[in-house]
Coordinates of C-alpha atoms in Angstrom, one line a residue:
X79 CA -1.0 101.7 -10.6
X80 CA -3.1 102.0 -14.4
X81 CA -0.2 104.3 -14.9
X82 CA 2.5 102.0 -14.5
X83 CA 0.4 99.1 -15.9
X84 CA -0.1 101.3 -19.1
X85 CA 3.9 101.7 -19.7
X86 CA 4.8 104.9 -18.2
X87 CA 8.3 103.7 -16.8
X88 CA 8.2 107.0 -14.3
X89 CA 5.1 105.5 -13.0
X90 CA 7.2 101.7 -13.0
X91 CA 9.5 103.5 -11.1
X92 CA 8.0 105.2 -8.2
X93 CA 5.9 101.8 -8.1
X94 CA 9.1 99.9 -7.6
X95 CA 10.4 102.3 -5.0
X96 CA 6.8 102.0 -3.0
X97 CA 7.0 98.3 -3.5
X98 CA 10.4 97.9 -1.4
X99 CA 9.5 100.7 1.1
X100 CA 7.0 98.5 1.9
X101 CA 9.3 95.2 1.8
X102 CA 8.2 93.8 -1.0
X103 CA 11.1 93.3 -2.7
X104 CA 10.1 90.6 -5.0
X105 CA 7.1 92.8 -6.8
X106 CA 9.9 95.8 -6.9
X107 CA 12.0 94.1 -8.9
X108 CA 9.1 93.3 -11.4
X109 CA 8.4 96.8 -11.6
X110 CA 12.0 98.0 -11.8
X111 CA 12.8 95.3 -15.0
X112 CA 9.4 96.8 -16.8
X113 CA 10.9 100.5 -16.1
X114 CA 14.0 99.5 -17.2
X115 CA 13.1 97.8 -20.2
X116 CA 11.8 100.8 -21.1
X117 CA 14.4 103.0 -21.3
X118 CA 14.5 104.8 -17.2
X119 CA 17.6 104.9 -17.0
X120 CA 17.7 105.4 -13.0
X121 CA 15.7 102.0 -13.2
X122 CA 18.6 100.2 -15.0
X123 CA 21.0 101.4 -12.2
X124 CA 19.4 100.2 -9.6
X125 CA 18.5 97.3 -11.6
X126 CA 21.7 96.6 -12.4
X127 CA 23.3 97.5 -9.1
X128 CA 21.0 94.8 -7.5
X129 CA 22.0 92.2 -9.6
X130 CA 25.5 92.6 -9.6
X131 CA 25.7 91.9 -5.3
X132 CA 22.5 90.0 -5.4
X133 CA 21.1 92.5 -3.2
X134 CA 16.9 91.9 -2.9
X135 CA 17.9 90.6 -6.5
X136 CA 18.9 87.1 -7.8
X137 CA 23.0 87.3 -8.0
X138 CA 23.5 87.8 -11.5
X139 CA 26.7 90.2 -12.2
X140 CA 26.9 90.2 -16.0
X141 CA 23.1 90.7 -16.4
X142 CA 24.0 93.4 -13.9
X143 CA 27.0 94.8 -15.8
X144 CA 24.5 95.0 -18.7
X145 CA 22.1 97.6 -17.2
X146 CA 24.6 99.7 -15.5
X147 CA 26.5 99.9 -18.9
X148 CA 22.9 100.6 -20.7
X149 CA 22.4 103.5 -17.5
X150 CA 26.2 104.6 -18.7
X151 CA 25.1 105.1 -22.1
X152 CA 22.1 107.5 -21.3
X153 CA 24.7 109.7 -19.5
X154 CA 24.2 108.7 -15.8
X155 CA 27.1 109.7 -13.6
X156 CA 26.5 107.3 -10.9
X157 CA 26.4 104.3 -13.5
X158 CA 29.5 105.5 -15.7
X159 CA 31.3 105.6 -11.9
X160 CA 30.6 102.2 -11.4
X161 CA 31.5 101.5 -14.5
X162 CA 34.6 102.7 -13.9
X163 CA 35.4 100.1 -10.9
X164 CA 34.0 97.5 -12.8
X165 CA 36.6 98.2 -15.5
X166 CA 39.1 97.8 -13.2
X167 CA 38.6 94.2 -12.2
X168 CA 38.9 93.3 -15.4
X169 CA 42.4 95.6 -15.6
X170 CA 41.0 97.7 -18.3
X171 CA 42.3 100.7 -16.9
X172 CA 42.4 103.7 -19.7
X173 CA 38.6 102.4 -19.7
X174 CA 37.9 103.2 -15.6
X175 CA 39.7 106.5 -16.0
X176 CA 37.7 107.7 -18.7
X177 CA 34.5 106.5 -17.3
X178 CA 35.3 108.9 -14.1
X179 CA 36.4 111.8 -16.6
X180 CA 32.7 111.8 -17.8
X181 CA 31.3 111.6 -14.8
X182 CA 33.8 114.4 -13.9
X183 CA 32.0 116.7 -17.0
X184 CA 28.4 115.6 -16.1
X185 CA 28.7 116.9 -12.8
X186 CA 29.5 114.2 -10.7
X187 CA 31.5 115.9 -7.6
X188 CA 33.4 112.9 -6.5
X189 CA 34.4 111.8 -10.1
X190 CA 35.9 115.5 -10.4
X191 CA 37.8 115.1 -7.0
X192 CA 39.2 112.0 -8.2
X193 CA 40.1 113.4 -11.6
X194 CA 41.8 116.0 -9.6
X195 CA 43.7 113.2 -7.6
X196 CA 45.1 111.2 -10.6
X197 CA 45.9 114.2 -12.8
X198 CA 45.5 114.7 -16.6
X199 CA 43.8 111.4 -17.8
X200 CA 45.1 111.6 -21.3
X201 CA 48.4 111.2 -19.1
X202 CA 47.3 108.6 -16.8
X203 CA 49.7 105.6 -17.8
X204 CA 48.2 102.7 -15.9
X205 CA 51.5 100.6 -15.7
X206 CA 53.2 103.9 -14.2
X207 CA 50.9 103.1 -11.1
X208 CA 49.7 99.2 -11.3
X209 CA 53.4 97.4 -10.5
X210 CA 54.8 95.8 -7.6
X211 CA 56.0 97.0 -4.7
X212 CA 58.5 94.7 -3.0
X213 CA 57.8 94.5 1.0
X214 CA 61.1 94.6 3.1
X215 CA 60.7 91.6 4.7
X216 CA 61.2 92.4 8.9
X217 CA 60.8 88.6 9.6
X218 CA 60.8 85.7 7.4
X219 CA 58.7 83.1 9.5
X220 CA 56.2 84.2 9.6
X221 CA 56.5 86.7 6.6
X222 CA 55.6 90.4 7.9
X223 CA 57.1 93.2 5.4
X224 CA 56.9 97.1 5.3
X225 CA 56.5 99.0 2.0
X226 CA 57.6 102.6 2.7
X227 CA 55.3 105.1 0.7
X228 CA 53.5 103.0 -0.4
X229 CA 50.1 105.4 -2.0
X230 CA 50.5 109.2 -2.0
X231 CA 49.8 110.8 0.9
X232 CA 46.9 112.7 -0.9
X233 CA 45.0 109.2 -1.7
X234 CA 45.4 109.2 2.3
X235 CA 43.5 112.0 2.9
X236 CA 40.7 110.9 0.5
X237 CA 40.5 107.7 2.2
X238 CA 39.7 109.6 5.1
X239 CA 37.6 112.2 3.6
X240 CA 35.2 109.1 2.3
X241 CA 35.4 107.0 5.5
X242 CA 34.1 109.0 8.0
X243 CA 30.5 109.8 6.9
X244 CA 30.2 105.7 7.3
X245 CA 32.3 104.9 10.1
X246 CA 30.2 102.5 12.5
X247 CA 31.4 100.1 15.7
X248 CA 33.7 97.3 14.2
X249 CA 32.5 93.8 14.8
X250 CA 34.1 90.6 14.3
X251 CA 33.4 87.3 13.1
X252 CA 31.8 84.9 15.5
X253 CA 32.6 81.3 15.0
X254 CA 30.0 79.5 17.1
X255 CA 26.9 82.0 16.1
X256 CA 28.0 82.8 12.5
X257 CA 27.7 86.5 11.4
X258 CA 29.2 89.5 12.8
X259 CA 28.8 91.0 16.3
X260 CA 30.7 93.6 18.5
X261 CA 33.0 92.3 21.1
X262 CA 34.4 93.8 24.4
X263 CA 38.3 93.1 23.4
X264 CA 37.5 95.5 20.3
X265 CA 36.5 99.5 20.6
X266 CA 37.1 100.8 17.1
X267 CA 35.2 102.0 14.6
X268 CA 35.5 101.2 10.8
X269 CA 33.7 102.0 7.4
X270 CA 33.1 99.2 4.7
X271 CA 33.1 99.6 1.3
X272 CA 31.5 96.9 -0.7
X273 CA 31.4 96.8 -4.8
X274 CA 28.7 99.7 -4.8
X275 CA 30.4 101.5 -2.6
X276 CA 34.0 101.7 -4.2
X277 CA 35.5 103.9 -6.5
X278 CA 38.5 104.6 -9.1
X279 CA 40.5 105.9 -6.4
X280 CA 40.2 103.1 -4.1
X281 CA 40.7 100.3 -6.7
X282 CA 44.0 101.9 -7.7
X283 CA 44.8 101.1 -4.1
X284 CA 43.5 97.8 -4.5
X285 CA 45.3 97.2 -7.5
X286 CA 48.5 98.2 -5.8
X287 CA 47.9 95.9 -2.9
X288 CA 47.4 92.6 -5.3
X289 CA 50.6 93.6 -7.0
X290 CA 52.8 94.0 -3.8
X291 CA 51.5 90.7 -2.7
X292 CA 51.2 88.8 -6.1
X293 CA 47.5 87.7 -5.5
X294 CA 44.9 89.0 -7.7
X295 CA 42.4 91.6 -7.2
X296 CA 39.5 89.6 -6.9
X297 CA 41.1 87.8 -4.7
X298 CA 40.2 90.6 -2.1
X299 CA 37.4 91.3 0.6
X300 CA 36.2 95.0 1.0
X301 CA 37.8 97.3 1.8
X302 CA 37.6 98.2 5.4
X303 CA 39.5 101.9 6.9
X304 CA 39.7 101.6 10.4
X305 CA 39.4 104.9 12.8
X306 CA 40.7 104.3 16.8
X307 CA 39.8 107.5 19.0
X308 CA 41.9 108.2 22.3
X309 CA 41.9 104.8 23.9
X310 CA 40.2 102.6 21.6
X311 CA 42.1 99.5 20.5
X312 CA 41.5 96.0 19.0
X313 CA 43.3 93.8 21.8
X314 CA 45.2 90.4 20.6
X315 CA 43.8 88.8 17.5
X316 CA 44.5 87.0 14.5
X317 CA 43.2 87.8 10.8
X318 CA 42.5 84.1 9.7
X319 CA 39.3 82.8 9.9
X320 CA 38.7 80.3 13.0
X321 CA 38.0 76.9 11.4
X322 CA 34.6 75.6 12.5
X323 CA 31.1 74.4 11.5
X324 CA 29.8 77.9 10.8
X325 CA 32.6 79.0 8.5
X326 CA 33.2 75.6 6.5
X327 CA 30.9 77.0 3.5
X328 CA 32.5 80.2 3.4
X329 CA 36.1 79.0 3.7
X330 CA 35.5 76.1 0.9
X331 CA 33.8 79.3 -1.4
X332 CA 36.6 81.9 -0.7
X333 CA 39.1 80.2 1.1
X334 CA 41.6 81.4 3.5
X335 CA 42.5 84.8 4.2
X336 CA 46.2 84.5 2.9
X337 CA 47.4 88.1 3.7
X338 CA 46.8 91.3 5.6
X339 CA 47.6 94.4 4.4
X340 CA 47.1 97.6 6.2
X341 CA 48.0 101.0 5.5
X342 CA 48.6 104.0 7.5
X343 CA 46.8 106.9 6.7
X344 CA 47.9 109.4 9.2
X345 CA 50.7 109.8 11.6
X346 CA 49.4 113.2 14.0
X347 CA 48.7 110.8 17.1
X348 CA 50.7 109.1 19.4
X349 CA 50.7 105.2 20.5
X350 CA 48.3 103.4 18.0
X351 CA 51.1 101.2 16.9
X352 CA 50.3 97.7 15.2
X353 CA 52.4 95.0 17.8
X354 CA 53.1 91.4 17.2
X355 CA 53.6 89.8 20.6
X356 CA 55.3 86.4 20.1
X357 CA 57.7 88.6 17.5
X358 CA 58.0 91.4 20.4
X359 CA 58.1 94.3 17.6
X360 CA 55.5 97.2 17.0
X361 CA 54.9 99.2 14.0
X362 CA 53.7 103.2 13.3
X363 CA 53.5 104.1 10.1
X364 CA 54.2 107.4 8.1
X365 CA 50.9 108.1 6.1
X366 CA 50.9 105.6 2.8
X367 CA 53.2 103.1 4.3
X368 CA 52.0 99.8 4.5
X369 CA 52.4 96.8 6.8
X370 CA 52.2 93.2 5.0
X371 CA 51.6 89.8 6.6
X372 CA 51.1 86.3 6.0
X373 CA 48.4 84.6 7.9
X374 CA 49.2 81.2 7.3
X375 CA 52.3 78.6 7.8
X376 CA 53.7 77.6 4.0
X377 CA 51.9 74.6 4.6
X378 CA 48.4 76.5 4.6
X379 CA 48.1 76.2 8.1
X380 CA 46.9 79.2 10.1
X381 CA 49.5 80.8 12.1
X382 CA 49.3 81.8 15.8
X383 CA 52.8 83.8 15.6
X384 CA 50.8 86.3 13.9
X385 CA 49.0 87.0 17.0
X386 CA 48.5 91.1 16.8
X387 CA 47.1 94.0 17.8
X388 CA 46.0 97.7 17.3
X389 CA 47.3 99.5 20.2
X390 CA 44.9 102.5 21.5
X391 CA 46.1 106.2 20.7
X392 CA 47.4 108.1 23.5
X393 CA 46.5 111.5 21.9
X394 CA 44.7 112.4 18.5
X395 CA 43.0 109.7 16.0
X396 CA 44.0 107.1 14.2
X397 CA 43.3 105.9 10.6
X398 CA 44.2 102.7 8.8
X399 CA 43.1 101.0 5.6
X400 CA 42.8 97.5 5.9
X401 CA 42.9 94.6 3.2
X402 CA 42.1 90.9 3.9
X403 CA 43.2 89.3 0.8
X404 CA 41.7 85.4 0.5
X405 CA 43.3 81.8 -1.2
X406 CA 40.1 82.2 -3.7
X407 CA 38.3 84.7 -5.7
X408 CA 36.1 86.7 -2.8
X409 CA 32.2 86.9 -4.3
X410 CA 30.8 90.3 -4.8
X411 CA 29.1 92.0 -2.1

């Protein structure tokens, strides 16, 4: 403690981390903002990363922005990757590729794999990969498209690669309760990836996605990738959010969810398609194709003829990305 009160940000530090193990969250961030201020640059990221998702922090994203770019400066690879997503909502791509280069030649692993992914970055001509992608539209009413190739079949693999160390038990959102909770109509498992969590290769995704669909980026939830095992399955359902009591604040914040997106990821497993009852039609994917939907009527209405489901595999695994994409700007989380 004397040490930490003296100035020693080291001292600030480990006081901070002792401070939350022992949930005290609001005396760790007074110790983190002393380390920081004083130059430790671990302190500023998670400083910074805090305040950017409002996570045991007060939701502040551009004070947060600050101290991951001040982390950045002092040659932190986990703060000049974050750096790199957070370029990319703001469409300053050259910028997010060359933050992941130098976390590449600092020795970040996963910044190297993705360097490896997108090639030469002096070559890396953003417009080349951010335009649209024009669904062919299956059914008009309601609108449900497929895009054919839609991301590389490598960026599949990836996808993969990162979701599996995190898949857990889906859940769902429960009207009446509020929240999340696991239900007995779905069996699946799933990984999230909030705004910590993301990276340049999955925001290229992203990026594609608000193209193919006109909405913008921000206009996005997490990203969730889906995994089904041999007979599990996400029985009937529909993506837009149940109107009710619980939900008002988060549908007058974010709105609607407008769109689904989901992409396929794999193709080695048979069933697993994605059917549409009340339009009697199923799709299976190729890996990077992509299956687009509109969840509401053209009046804004939610629409029951989009009634779906995720059939169970018969044989091997299945993997699908999956993008709710809402009427308003979706907060950080």
């Amino acid at each position: 403690m004397s040490r930490a009160e003296s100035g020693d940000p080291d001292a600030q530090m480990n006081l901070a981390v002792a401070c939350d193990n022992s949930g005290m969250h609001e005396q760790a961030l007074g110790w983190l903002r002393k380390a920081a201020d004083n130059g430790h640059g671990p302190a500023q990221f998670v400083l910074g990363a805090r305040l950017l998702v409002g996570r045991a922090a007060p939701f502040d994203p551009n004070e947060g922005a600050r101290w991951i770019r001040a982390a950045a400066d002092q040659g932190m690879p986990q703060a000049l990757a974050l750096m790199s997503t957070l370029a990319t909502l703001g469409g300053d791509w050259p910028a997010a590729v060359n933050f992941v280069k130098e976390a590449a030649r600092l020795g970040d692993e996963r910044a190297r794999e993705q360097v490896e992914l997108i090639g030469d970055p002096k070559r890396f001509v953003a417009s080349d990969w951010d335009r649209p992608h024009e669904p062919q539209w299956r059914f008009q009413s309601p609108a449900v498209g497929v895009i054919e190739g839609f991301i590389p079949p490598a960026f599949c693999q990836w996808i993969i690669q990162r979701a599996r160390p995190r898949l857990q038990s889906a859940r769902v959102k429960d009207a009446v309760a509020g929240g999340a909770r696991e239900v007995d109509y779905r069996s699946n498992s799933g990984a999230g990836f909030g705004l910590l969590d993301t990276d340049l290769v999955l925001q290229m995704v992203n990026a594609r996605v608000a193209d193919a669909i006109r909405i913008p980026l921000l206009h996005q939830e997490p990203t969730n990738v889906l995994h089904y095992k041999v007979g599990e399955e996400y029985r009937h359902h529909c993506d837009f959010i149940t109107p009710s009591e619980r939900h008002a604040e988060e549908l007058r914040i974010a709105g609607q969810r407008v769109a689904t997106v989901l992409i396929y990821l794999n193709d080695d497993f048979d069933g697993g398609e994605t059917e549409f009852p009340e339009l009697d039609w199923r799709f299976k994917g190729k890996p990077g194709d992509a299956l687009v939907f509109w969840n509401l009527s053209p009046d804004g209405q939610p629409d029951r003829r989009t009634l779906h489901a995720g059939l169970p595999p018969t044989r091997g695994e299945k993997w699908l990305y999956s993008k709710w994409v809402r009427a308003n700007p979706y907060p950080f989380i």
